[in-house]
Short mmCIF file of C-alpha atoms in Angstrom, two decimals:
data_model
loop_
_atom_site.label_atom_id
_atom_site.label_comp_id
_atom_site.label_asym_id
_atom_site.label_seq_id
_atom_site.Cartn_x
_atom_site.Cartn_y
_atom_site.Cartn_z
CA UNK V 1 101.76 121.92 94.20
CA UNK V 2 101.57 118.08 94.25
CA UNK V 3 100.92 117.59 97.76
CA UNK V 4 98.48 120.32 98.03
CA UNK V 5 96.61 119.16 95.52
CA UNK V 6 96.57 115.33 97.12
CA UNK V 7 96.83 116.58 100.53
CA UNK V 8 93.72 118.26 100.34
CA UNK V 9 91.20 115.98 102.77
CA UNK V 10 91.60 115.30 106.37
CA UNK V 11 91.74 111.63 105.01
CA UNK V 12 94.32 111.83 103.17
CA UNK V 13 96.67 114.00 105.86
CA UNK V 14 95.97 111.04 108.25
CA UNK V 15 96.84 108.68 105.59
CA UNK V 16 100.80 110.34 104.76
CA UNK V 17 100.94 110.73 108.75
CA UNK V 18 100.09 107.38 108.91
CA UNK V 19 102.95 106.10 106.10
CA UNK V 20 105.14 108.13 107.34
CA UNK V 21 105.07 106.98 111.27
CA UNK V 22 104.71 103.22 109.40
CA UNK V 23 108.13 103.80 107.36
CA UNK V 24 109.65 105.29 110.91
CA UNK V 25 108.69 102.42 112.46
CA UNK V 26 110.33 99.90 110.23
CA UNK V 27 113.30 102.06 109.64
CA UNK V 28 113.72 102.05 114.06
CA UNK V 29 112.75 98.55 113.90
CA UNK V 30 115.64 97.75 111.45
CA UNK V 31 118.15 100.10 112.80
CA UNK V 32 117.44 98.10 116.46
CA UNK V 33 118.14 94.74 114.75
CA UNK V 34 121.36 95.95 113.33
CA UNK V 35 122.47 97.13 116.07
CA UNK V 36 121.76 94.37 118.07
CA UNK V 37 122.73 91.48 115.27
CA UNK V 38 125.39 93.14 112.96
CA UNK V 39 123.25 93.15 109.79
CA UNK V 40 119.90 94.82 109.06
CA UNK V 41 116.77 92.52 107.86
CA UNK V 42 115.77 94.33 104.96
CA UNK V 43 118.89 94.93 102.45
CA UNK V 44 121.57 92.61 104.43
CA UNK V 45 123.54 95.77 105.37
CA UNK V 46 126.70 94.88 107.47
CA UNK V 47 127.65 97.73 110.54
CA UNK V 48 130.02 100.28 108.45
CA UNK V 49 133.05 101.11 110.58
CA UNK V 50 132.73 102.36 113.92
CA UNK V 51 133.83 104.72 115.91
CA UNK V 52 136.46 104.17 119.21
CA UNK V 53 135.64 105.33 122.14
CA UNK V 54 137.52 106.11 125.47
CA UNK V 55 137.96 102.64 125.80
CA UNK V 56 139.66 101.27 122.81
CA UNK V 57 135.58 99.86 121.67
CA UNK V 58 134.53 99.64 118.50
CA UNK V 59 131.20 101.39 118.94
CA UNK V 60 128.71 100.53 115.97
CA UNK V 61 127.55 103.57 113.44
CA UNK V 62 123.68 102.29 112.49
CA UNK V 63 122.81 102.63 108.81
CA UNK V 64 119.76 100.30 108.21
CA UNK V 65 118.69 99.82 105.00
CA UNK V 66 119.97 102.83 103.92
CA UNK V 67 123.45 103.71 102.14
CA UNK V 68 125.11 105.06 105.50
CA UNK V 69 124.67 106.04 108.93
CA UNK V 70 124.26 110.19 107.89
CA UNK V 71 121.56 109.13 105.58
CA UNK V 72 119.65 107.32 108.15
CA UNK V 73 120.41 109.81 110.68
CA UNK V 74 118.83 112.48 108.11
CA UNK V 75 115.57 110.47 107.22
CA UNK V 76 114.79 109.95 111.21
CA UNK V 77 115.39 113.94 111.84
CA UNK V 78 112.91 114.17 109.24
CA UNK V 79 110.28 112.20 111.02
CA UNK V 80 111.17 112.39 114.84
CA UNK V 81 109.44 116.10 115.08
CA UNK V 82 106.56 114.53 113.63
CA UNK V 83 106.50 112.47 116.46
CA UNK V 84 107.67 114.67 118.95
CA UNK V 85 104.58 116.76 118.32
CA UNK V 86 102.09 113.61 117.87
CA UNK V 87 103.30 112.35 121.28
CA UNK V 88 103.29 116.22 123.10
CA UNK V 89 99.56 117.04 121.53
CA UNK V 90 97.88 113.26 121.42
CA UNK V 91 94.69 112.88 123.38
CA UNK V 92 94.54 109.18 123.36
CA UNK V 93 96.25 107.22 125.52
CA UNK V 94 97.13 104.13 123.62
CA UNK V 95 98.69 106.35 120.84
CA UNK V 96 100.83 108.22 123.48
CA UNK V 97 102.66 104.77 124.60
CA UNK V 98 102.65 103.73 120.84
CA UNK V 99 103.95 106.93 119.89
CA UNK V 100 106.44 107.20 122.88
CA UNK V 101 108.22 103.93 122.46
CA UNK V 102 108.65 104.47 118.58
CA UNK V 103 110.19 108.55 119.34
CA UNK V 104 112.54 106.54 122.22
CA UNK V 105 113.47 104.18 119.18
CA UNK V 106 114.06 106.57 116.78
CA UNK V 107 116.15 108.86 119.29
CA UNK V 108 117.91 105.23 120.30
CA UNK V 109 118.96 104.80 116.55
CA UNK V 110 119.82 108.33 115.64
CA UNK V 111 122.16 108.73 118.63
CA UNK V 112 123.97 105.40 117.19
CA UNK V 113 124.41 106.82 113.88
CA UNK V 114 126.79 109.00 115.24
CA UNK V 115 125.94 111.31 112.88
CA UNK V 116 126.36 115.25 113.77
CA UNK V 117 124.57 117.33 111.44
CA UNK V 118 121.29 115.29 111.66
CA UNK V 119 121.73 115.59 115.27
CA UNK V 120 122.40 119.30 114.90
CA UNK V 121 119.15 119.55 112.61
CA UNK V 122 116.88 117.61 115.43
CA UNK V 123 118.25 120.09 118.19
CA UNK V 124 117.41 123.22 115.99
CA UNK V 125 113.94 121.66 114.71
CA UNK V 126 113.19 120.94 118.16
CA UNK V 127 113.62 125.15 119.09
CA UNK V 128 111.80 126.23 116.19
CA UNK V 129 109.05 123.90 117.49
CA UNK V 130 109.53 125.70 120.88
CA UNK V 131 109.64 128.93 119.62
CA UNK V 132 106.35 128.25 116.76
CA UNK V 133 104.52 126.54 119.63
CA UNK V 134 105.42 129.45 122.09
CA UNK V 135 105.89 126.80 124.65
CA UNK V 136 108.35 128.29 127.05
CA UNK V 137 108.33 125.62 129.38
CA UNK V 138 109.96 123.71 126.19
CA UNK V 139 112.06 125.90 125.30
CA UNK V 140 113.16 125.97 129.16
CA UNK V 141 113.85 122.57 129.08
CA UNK V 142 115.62 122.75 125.64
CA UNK V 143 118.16 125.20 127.87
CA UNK V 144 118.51 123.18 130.50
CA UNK V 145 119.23 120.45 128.65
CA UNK V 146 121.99 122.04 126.31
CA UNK V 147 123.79 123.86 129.71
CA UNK V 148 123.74 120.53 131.42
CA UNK V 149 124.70 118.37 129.11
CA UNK V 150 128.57 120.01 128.98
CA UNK V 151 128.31 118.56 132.41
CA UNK V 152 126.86 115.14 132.46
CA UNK V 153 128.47 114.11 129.11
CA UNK V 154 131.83 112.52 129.01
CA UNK V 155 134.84 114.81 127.91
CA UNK V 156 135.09 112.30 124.46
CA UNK V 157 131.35 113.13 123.85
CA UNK V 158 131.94 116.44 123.89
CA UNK V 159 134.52 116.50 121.74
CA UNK V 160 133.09 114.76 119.44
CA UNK V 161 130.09 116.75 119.46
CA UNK V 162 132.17 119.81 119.21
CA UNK V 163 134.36 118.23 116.53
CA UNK V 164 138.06 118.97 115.29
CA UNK V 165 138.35 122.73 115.16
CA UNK V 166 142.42 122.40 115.17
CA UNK V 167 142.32 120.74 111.78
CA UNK V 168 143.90 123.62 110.10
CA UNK V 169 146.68 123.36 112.56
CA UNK V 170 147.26 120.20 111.63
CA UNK V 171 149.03 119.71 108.02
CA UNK V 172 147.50 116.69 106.55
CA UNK V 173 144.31 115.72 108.88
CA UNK V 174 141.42 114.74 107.73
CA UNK V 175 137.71 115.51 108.93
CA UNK V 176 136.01 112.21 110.23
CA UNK V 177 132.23 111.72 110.81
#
């Protein structure tokens, strides 16, 4: 009831979209820095654990300024369609490349949260858009992306993707993010 009743003039609709692609950009802005320094610039957040890869690395799980890497991951699915459908439907030019760069940032720091349901939750907002938008060439390209990526992805992506199925198998494991 709240935001239709202050949502109510194109004004103040461009307004929230503007706050909320301001607070995504920040948010990217600060995930990047953490990722690249160790600590993010707002709260003084050190890198939680990581995550070993196929290597023996330490890979980095981005949190920002927020408590952990699932929350981040959950505020960026939040905003990413958003900009997904900004970028797709924008007529300017200038606010295509602005818009672009910020959705590759956000995607960059949502990948490094390593985080699977937010990750789950872009790739089913992302067919609903499809589907709402009856853009088939999308939802094409949604496909072909899903089929190939059991393909091009390393067999420890997968897996992780897939997660640990065998954990009932297993007395004792525990589930990891």
């Amino acid at each position: 009831f709240a935001i239709v009743e202050t949502l109510n003039e194109r004004r103040a609709i461009k307004l929230a979209i503007f706050g909320l692609i301001a607070g995504c950009a920040l948010a990217t802005v600060d995930g990047i820095w953490q990722f690249l320094s160790g600590r993010d610039f707002i709260r003084g957040n050190s890198l939680p654990e990581g995550l070993k890869n196929s290597f023996g690395e330490n890979r980095p799980r981005i949190s920002a300024s927020t408590s952990g890497p699932i929350w981040f991951g959950s505020y960026l699915v939040s905003v990413i369609p958003l900009l997904v459908s900004l970028f797709l439907y924008s007529a300017k030019k200038y606010l295509k490349l602005i818009l672009g760069i910020l959705l590759f940032g956000a995607l960059f720091c949502l990948v490094n949260t390593h985080a699977r349901g937010p990750a789950l939750g872009l790739a089913l907002s992302l067919v609903m858009f499809a589907v709402i938008k009856r853009d088939f060439r999308f939802i094409i390209l949604l496909l072909a992306l899903f089929l190939s990526a059991f393909f091009i992805l390393p067999k420890t992506v997968i897996d992780w993707t897939l997660g640990n199925f065998n954990l009932l198998k297993k007395p004792g494991a525990q589930c990891s993010a």
